[in-house]
Structures are given as C-alpha cells and as structure tokens.
Amino acid sequence: YQSAVENYRIGLKHYPEHAIASCNLGNIYVSFENYYEAVNAYENALKYNPNYMVCRMDLGIILAEKMADYDKAIQEYGRVIHSRPFLIHIPFVFNNKETAKANKGIAYYNMGLAYRGKAVYMGEDTAISIKYLKKAKESYENAEKYLKDDYDNTFNLALTNHLLGSYSEAADGYCDAINIKPDSFEAH
C-alpha cells in the first residue's frame, strides 16, 4: 500500500484534478487509519468533481464514524440525496438507475446513523437528543423507500423508536428485522 500511496501522490502532483485517483488515495489512507489525510484526499477529489457521489459517501462515512463530525457528514449525505445524476439506460449493456436509487437509500440510512450518533453525543433524554433521534427516524423511514427489506435500516429504525420510547413501534420493527434476517442476534 505504501508504494501505491507514493505512486498516487506522484500522479496527483502531475494531474491534481484526477478525482478518481484522489478518492482511491483516500481509500488507502482509510485502510491505514489515517483519517485526516483520507478526508483531505476525498475533499480534493470533490473539488474537481463535485458529482462524484461514491467519494462523497465515503467522505461522509469517515466524518461520521471516525471523526464524529456529524454535522459535516449530514451535509455530505444531503448532497448525495439531492443530487440529480445523469441516468443512462442502454438495454443489456448499462443501467445506472438502480445504483442512483440505492445511493439515495444508503445516504438516508447513513444520515440516520449520523443523527443518532449526534443524539447520543448530546446526552440521554435531553430535548436536543430527542430532536436528533426524530431526525434519525425520519432518515431511516426515507431510506426504507429505496432499500426494501434491508435488515440494517429496519433494525436501526426499530432501535431509534426504542430510544424514543415508542416501544410498540420498536417491537414491530425488531420483528420485521428478525423476519428479514432470522440469524441476527441484535434484533432478538
């Protein structure tokens, strides 16, 4: 990996606007757990290609999960959700419609995780934490429209309802999650 980092750096020195190379470099930094450099690489890629949604999603994940910068992560997920990708459908050759749809669902799901993380950070049973838990719930519900029968989204929606004290909705959600993935211990 270290030689890959060196080669990407040399390549980006000559061609700094190569967004894919910059995003790939960010992914390597993530594998080294060098999250600050990963963020810099992702942001550099997005400077030259703001419509690079996979890179934007990667940036949001690192911001939320590794750096606890929930606000910035939520902004990145919002950009993915509100993007208008150019859809191409060539029968039997290429169709990015499903990918674009899945990206929106994943962005809503990740946004829910970020809001829930922010709620936990704000403290238990405070007005602000309840506000963020409600936003997390709304995000998971929006993700459901795109991610049919997704265990992780269903489970996290149930967990958020549980944290909000909506025990009946939580129980129904846990049962739905068990129906999707019976072997998963979390929902049980």
PDB file of C-alpha atoms in Angstrom:
ATOM      1  CA  TYR A   1       0.000   0.000   0.000  1.00  0.00           C
ATOM      2  CA  GLN A   2       2.803   2.409   0.777  1.00  0.00           C
ATOM      3  CA  SER A   3       4.110   2.244  -2.797  1.00  0.00           C
ATOM      4  CA  ALA A   4       0.546   2.834  -4.025  1.00  0.00           C
ATOM      5  CA  VAL A   5       0.382   5.972  -1.854  1.00  0.00           C
ATOM      6  CA  GLU A   6       3.682   7.176  -3.312  1.00  0.00           C
ATOM      7  CA  ASN A   7       2.515   6.500  -6.881  1.00  0.00           C
ATOM      8  CA  TYR A   8      -0.825   8.250  -6.329  1.00  0.00           C
ATOM      9  CA  ARG A   9       0.981  11.267  -4.846  1.00  0.00           C
ATOM     10  CA  ILE A  10       3.318  11.451  -7.849  1.00  0.00           C
ATOM     11  CA  GLY A  11       0.396  11.079 -10.251  1.00  0.00           C
ATOM     12  CA  LEU A  12      -1.664  13.714  -8.460  1.00  0.00           C
ATOM     13  CA  LYS A  13       1.294  16.094  -8.477  1.00  0.00           C
ATOM     14  CA  HIS A  14       1.191  15.954 -12.295  1.00  0.00           C
ATOM     15  CA  TYR A  15      -2.586  15.682 -12.663  1.00  0.00           C
ATOM     16  CA  PRO A  16      -4.195  17.084  -9.474  1.00  0.00           C
ATOM     17  CA  GLU A  17      -7.709  17.164 -10.944  1.00  0.00           C
ATOM     18  CA  HIS A  18      -7.862  13.362 -11.343  1.00  0.00           C
ATOM     19  CA  ALA A  19     -10.747  12.811  -8.917  1.00  0.00           C
ATOM     20  CA  ILE A  20     -10.744   9.010  -9.092  1.00  0.00           C
ATOM     21  CA  ALA A  21      -7.045   8.843  -8.176  1.00  0.00           C
ATOM     22  CA  SER A  22      -7.583  11.234  -5.281  1.00  0.00           C
ATOM     23  CA  CYS A  23     -10.552   9.229  -3.994  1.00  0.00           C
ATOM     24  CA  ASN A  24      -8.571   5.983  -4.305  1.00  0.00           C
ATOM     25  CA  LEU A  25      -5.781   7.597  -2.315  1.00  0.00           C
ATOM     26  CA  GLY A  26      -8.355   8.489   0.345  1.00  0.00           C
ATOM     27  CA  ASN A  27      -9.465   4.854   0.494  1.00  0.00           C
ATOM     28  CA  ILE A  28      -5.865   3.744   1.047  1.00  0.00           C
ATOM     29  CA  TYR A  29      -5.483   6.277   3.849  1.00  0.00           C
ATOM     30  CA  VAL A  30      -8.619   4.810   5.461  1.00  0.00           C
ATOM     31  CA  SER A  31      -7.010   1.360   5.401  1.00  0.00           C
ATOM     32  CA  PHE A  32      -4.016   2.922   7.228  1.00  0.00           C
ATOM     33  CA  GLU A  33      -6.464   4.590   9.663  1.00  0.00           C
ATOM     34  CA  ASN A  34      -5.078   7.976   8.643  1.00  0.00           C
ATOM     35  CA  TYR A  35      -8.483   9.647   8.582  1.00  0.00           C
ATOM     36  CA  TYR A  36      -7.301  13.257   8.334  1.00  0.00           C
ATOM     37  CA  GLU A  37      -5.361  12.514   5.150  1.00  0.00           C
ATOM     38  CA  ALA A  38      -8.321  10.490   3.853  1.00  0.00           C
ATOM     39  CA  VAL A  39     -10.627  13.477   4.346  1.00  0.00           C
ATOM     40  CA  ASN A  40      -8.137  15.731   2.561  1.00  0.00           C
ATOM     41  CA  ALA A  41      -7.942  13.314  -0.376  1.00  0.00           C
ATOM     42  CA  TYR A  42     -11.739  12.965  -0.607  1.00  0.00           C
ATOM     43  CA  GLU A  43     -12.227  16.732  -0.415  1.00  0.00           C
ATOM     44  CA  ASN A  44      -9.605  17.204  -3.137  1.00  0.00           C
ATOM     45  CA  ALA A  45     -11.455  14.735  -5.377  1.00  0.00           C
ATOM     46  CA  LEU A  46     -14.746  16.534  -4.760  1.00  0.00           C
ATOM     47  CA  LYS A  47     -13.163  19.912  -5.503  1.00  0.00           C
ATOM     48  CA  TYR A  48     -12.590  18.729  -9.066  1.00  0.00           C
ATOM     49  CA  ASN A  49     -15.659  16.507  -9.408  1.00  0.00           C
ATOM     50  CA  PRO A  50     -18.458  17.573  -7.040  1.00  0.00           C
ATOM     51  CA  ASN A  51     -20.788  14.985  -8.615  1.00  0.00           C
ATOM     52  CA  TYR A  52     -18.600  12.041  -7.574  1.00  0.00           C
ATOM     53  CA  MET A  53     -21.252  10.569  -5.251  1.00  0.00           C
ATOM     54  CA  VAL A  54     -19.338   7.457  -4.173  1.00  0.00           C
ATOM     55  CA  CYS A  55     -16.489   9.659  -2.980  1.00  0.00           C
ATOM     56  CA  ARG A  56     -18.947  11.992  -1.245  1.00  0.00           C
ATOM     57  CA  MET A  57     -20.488   8.987   0.531  1.00  0.00           C
ATOM     58  CA  ASP A  58     -17.036   7.759   1.602  1.00  0.00           C
ATOM     59  CA  LEU A  59     -16.254  11.214   2.975  1.00  0.00           C
ATOM     60  CA  GLY A  60     -19.491  11.274   4.948  1.00  0.00           C
ATOM     61  CA  ILE A  61     -18.832   7.850   6.446  1.00  0.00           C
ATOM     62  CA  ILE A  62     -15.345   8.806   7.630  1.00  0.00           C
ATOM     63  CA  LEU A  63     -16.567  12.132   9.009  1.00  0.00           C
ATOM     64  CA  ALA A  64     -19.375  10.493  10.993  1.00  0.00           C
ATOM     65  CA  GLU A  65     -17.910   7.173  12.051  1.00  0.00           C
ATOM     66  CA  LYS A  66     -14.243   8.000  12.570  1.00  0.00           C
ATOM     67  CA  MET A  67     -14.125  11.723  13.308  1.00  0.00           C
ATOM     68  CA  ALA A  68     -17.531  12.309  14.961  1.00  0.00           C
ATOM     69  CA  ASP A  69     -18.096  15.344  12.710  1.00  0.00           C
ATOM     70  CA  TYR A  70     -21.789  14.575  12.383  1.00  0.00           C
ATOM     71  CA  ASP A  71     -22.857  17.953  11.019  1.00  0.00           C
ATOM     72  CA  LYS A  72     -20.462  17.845   8.099  1.00  0.00           C
ATOM     73  CA  ALA A  73     -21.313  14.183   7.419  1.00  0.00           C
ATOM     74  CA  ILE A  74     -25.025  15.028   7.349  1.00  0.00           C
ATOM     75  CA  GLN A  75     -24.291  17.786   4.818  1.00  0.00           C
ATOM     76  CA  GLU A  76     -22.435  15.315   2.594  1.00  0.00           C
ATOM     77  CA  TYR A  77     -25.275  12.783   2.773  1.00  0.00           C
ATOM     78  CA  GLY A  78     -27.735  15.569   1.967  1.00  0.00           C
ATOM     79  CA  ARG A  79     -25.747  16.388  -1.164  1.00  0.00           C
ATOM     80  CA  VAL A  80     -25.971  12.752  -2.267  1.00  0.00           C
ATOM     81  CA  ILE A  81     -29.712  12.674  -1.588  1.00  0.00           C
ATOM     82  CA  HIS A  82     -30.382  15.887  -3.512  1.00  0.00           C
ATOM     83  CA  SER A  83     -28.074  15.085  -6.417  1.00  0.00           C
ATOM     84  CA  ARG A  84     -29.525  14.702  -9.876  1.00  0.00           C
ATOM     85  CA  PRO A  85     -27.318  12.099 -11.526  1.00  0.00           C
ATOM     86  CA  PHE A  86     -27.360  11.699 -15.282  1.00  0.00           C
ATOM     87  CA  LEU A  87     -29.257   8.458 -15.784  1.00  0.00           C
ATOM     88  CA  ILE A  88     -28.226   6.180 -18.607  1.00  0.00           C
ATOM     89  CA  HIS A  89     -30.120   3.089 -19.694  1.00  0.00           C
ATOM     90  CA  ILE A  90     -28.755   1.021 -22.543  1.00  0.00           C
ATOM     91  CA  PRO A  91     -30.638  -2.304 -22.543  1.00  0.00           C
ATOM     92  CA  PHE A  92     -28.416  -5.282 -21.706  1.00  0.00           C
ATOM     93  CA  VAL A  93     -25.348  -3.031 -21.523  1.00  0.00           C
ATOM     94  CA  PHE A  94     -25.611  -0.358 -18.819  1.00  0.00           C
ATOM     95  CA  ASN A  95     -28.201   0.977 -16.409  1.00  0.00           C
ATOM     96  CA  ASN A  96     -27.272   3.288 -13.537  1.00  0.00           C
ATOM     97  CA  LYS A  97     -30.854   3.958 -12.403  1.00  0.00           C
ATOM     98  CA  GLU A  98     -30.754   1.251  -9.708  1.00  0.00           C
ATOM     99  CA  THR A  99     -27.360   2.413  -8.492  1.00  0.00           C
ATOM    100  CA  ALA A 100     -28.566   6.009  -8.181  1.00  0.00           C
ATOM    101  CA  LYS A 101     -31.639   4.802  -6.290  1.00  0.00           C
ATOM    102  CA  ALA A 102     -29.546   2.646  -3.940  1.00  0.00           C
ATOM    103  CA  ASN A 103     -27.140   5.547  -3.314  1.00  0.00           C
ATOM    104  CA  LYS A 104     -30.027   7.721  -2.101  1.00  0.00           C
ATOM    105  CA  GLY A 105     -31.231   4.958   0.211  1.00  0.00           C
ATOM    106  CA  ILE A 106     -27.735   4.405   1.605  1.00  0.00           C
ATOM    107  CA  ALA A 107     -27.284   8.159   2.081  1.00  0.00           C
ATOM    108  CA  TYR A 108     -30.565   8.362   4.033  1.00  0.00           C
ATOM    109  CA  TYR A 109     -29.502   5.348   6.117  1.00  0.00           C
ATOM    110  CA  ASN A 110     -26.087   6.864   6.865  1.00  0.00           C
ATOM    111  CA  MET A 111     -27.753  10.175   7.671  1.00  0.00           C
ATOM    112  CA  GLY A 112     -29.898   8.327  10.219  1.00  0.00           C
ATOM    113  CA  LEU A 113     -26.775   6.849  11.799  1.00  0.00           C
ATOM    114  CA  ALA A 114     -25.184  10.303  11.961  1.00  0.00           C
ATOM    115  CA  TYR A 115     -28.256  11.867  13.572  1.00  0.00           C
ATOM    116  CA  ARG A 116     -28.449   9.018  16.089  1.00  0.00           C
ATOM    117  CA  GLY A 117     -24.740   9.414  16.868  1.00  0.00           C
ATOM    118  CA  LYS A 118     -25.289  13.117  17.377  1.00  0.00           C
ATOM    119  CA  ALA A 119     -28.263  12.399  19.674  1.00  0.00           C
ATOM    120  CA  VAL A 120     -26.213  10.021  21.808  1.00  0.00           C
ATOM    121  CA  TYR A 121     -23.424  12.602  21.974  1.00  0.00           C
ATOM    122  CA  MET A 122     -25.908  15.233  23.264  1.00  0.00           C
ATOM    123  CA  GLY A 123     -26.930  13.099  26.235  1.00  0.00           C
ATOM    124  CA  GLU A 124     -29.794  10.855  27.127  1.00  0.00           C
ATOM    125  CA  ASP A 125     -33.362  12.194  27.255  1.00  0.00           C
ATOM    126  CA  THR A 126     -32.497  15.809  26.543  1.00  0.00           C
ATOM    127  CA  ALA A 127     -34.698  17.893  24.263  1.00  0.00           C
ATOM    128  CA  ILE A 128     -31.909  18.208  21.717  1.00  0.00           C
ATOM    129  CA  SER A 129     -31.161  14.461  21.704  1.00  0.00           C
ATOM    130  CA  ILE A 130     -34.855  13.705  21.147  1.00  0.00           C
ATOM    131  CA  LYS A 131     -34.869  16.189  18.250  1.00  0.00           C
ATOM    132  CA  TYR A 132     -31.942  14.365  16.619  1.00  0.00           C
ATOM    133  CA  LEU A 133     -33.478  10.948  17.275  1.00  0.00           C
ATOM    134  CA  LYS A 134     -36.621  12.113  15.465  1.00  0.00           C
ATOM    135  CA  LYS A 135     -34.473  13.222  12.528  1.00  0.00           C
ATOM    136  CA  ALA A 136     -32.750   9.817  12.580  1.00  0.00           C
ATOM    137  CA  LYS A 137     -36.152   8.113  12.497  1.00  0.00           C
ATOM    138  CA  GLU A 138     -37.228  10.261   9.561  1.00  0.00           C
ATOM    139  CA  SER A 139     -33.993   9.408   7.720  1.00  0.00           C
ATOM    140  CA  TYR A 140     -34.469   5.660   8.261  1.00  0.00           C
ATOM    141  CA  GLU A 141     -38.074   5.928   7.080  1.00  0.00           C
ATOM    142  CA  ASN A 142     -36.893   7.701   3.927  1.00  0.00           C
ATOM    143  CA  ALA A 143     -34.231   5.022   3.412  1.00  0.00           C
ATOM    144  CA  GLU A 144     -36.971   2.374   3.548  1.00  0.00           C
ATOM    145  CA  LYS A 145     -38.428   3.789   0.328  1.00  0.00           C
ATOM    146  CA  TYR A 146     -35.207   2.943  -1.504  1.00  0.00           C
ATOM    147  CA  LEU A 147     -33.864  -0.033   0.444  1.00  0.00           C
ATOM    148  CA  LYS A 148     -36.638  -2.608   0.537  1.00  0.00           C
ATOM    149  CA  ASP A 149     -36.218  -5.336   3.158  1.00  0.00           C
ATOM    150  CA  ASP A 150     -32.844  -4.035   4.347  1.00  0.00           C
ATOM    151  CA  TYR A 151     -32.023  -5.550   7.721  1.00  0.00           C
ATOM    152  CA  ASP A 152     -29.668  -2.810   8.915  1.00  0.00           C
ATOM    153  CA  ASN A 153     -32.104   0.001   8.153  1.00  0.00           C
ATOM    154  CA  THR A 154     -35.059  -1.892   9.656  1.00  0.00           C
ATOM    155  CA  PHE A 155     -33.102  -2.736  12.808  1.00  0.00           C
ATOM    156  CA  ASN A 156     -31.794   0.820  13.272  1.00  0.00           C
ATOM    157  CA  LEU A 157     -35.284   2.266  12.788  1.00  0.00           C
ATOM    158  CA  ALA A 158     -36.537  -0.112  15.494  1.00  0.00           C
ATOM    159  CA  LEU A 159     -33.644   0.833  17.775  1.00  0.00           C
ATOM    160  CA  THR A 160     -34.346   4.536  17.259  1.00  0.00           C
ATOM    161  CA  ASN A 161     -38.026   4.004  18.092  1.00  0.00           C
ATOM    162  CA  HIS A 162     -36.868   2.143  21.201  1.00  0.00           C
ATOM    163  CA  LEU A 163     -34.651   5.082  22.224  1.00  0.00           C
ATOM    164  CA  LEU A 164     -37.588   7.447  21.623  1.00  0.00           C
ATOM    165  CA  GLY A 165     -39.791   5.355  23.924  1.00  0.00           C
ATOM    166  CA  SER A 166     -42.070   4.182  21.094  1.00  0.00           C
ATOM    167  CA  TYR A 167     -41.950   0.614  22.351  1.00  0.00           C
ATOM    168  CA  SER A 168     -44.784  -0.776  20.231  1.00  0.00           C
ATOM    169  CA  GLU A 169     -43.215   0.547  17.024  1.00  0.00           C
ATOM    170  CA  ALA A 170     -39.831  -0.700  18.198  1.00  0.00           C
ATOM    171  CA  ALA A 171     -41.172  -4.205  18.868  1.00  0.00           C
ATOM    172  CA  ASP A 172     -42.813  -4.328  15.433  1.00  0.00           C
ATOM    173  CA  GLY A 173     -39.573  -3.127  13.856  1.00  0.00           C
ATOM    174  CA  TYR A 174     -37.476  -5.703  15.693  1.00  0.00           C
ATOM    175  CA  CYS A 175     -39.877  -8.425  14.490  1.00  0.00           C
ATOM    176  CA  ASP A 176     -39.589  -7.114  10.922  1.00  0.00           C
ATOM    177  CA  ALA A 177     -35.795  -7.202  11.224  1.00  0.00           C
ATOM    178  CA  ILE A 178     -35.932 -10.786  12.536  1.00  0.00           C
ATOM    179  CA  ASN A 179     -38.111 -11.767   9.566  1.00  0.00           C
ATOM    180  CA  ILE A 180     -35.536 -10.298   7.190  1.00  0.00           C
ATOM    181  CA  LYS A 181     -32.517 -11.866   8.897  1.00  0.00           C
ATOM    182  CA  PRO A 182     -33.532 -14.537  11.430  1.00  0.00           C
ATOM    183  CA  ASP A 183     -29.951 -15.394  12.398  1.00  0.00           C
ATOM    184  CA  SER A 184     -29.043 -11.898  13.573  1.00  0.00           C
ATOM    185  CA  PHE A 185     -28.825 -11.734  17.356  1.00  0.00           C
ATOM    186  CA  GLU A 186     -29.214  -7.933  17.675  1.00  0.00           C
ATOM    187  CA  ALA A 187     -32.915  -7.819  16.874  1.00  0.00           C
ATOM    188  CA  HIS A 188     -33.645 -10.788  19.148  1.00  0.00           C
TER     189      HIS A 188
END
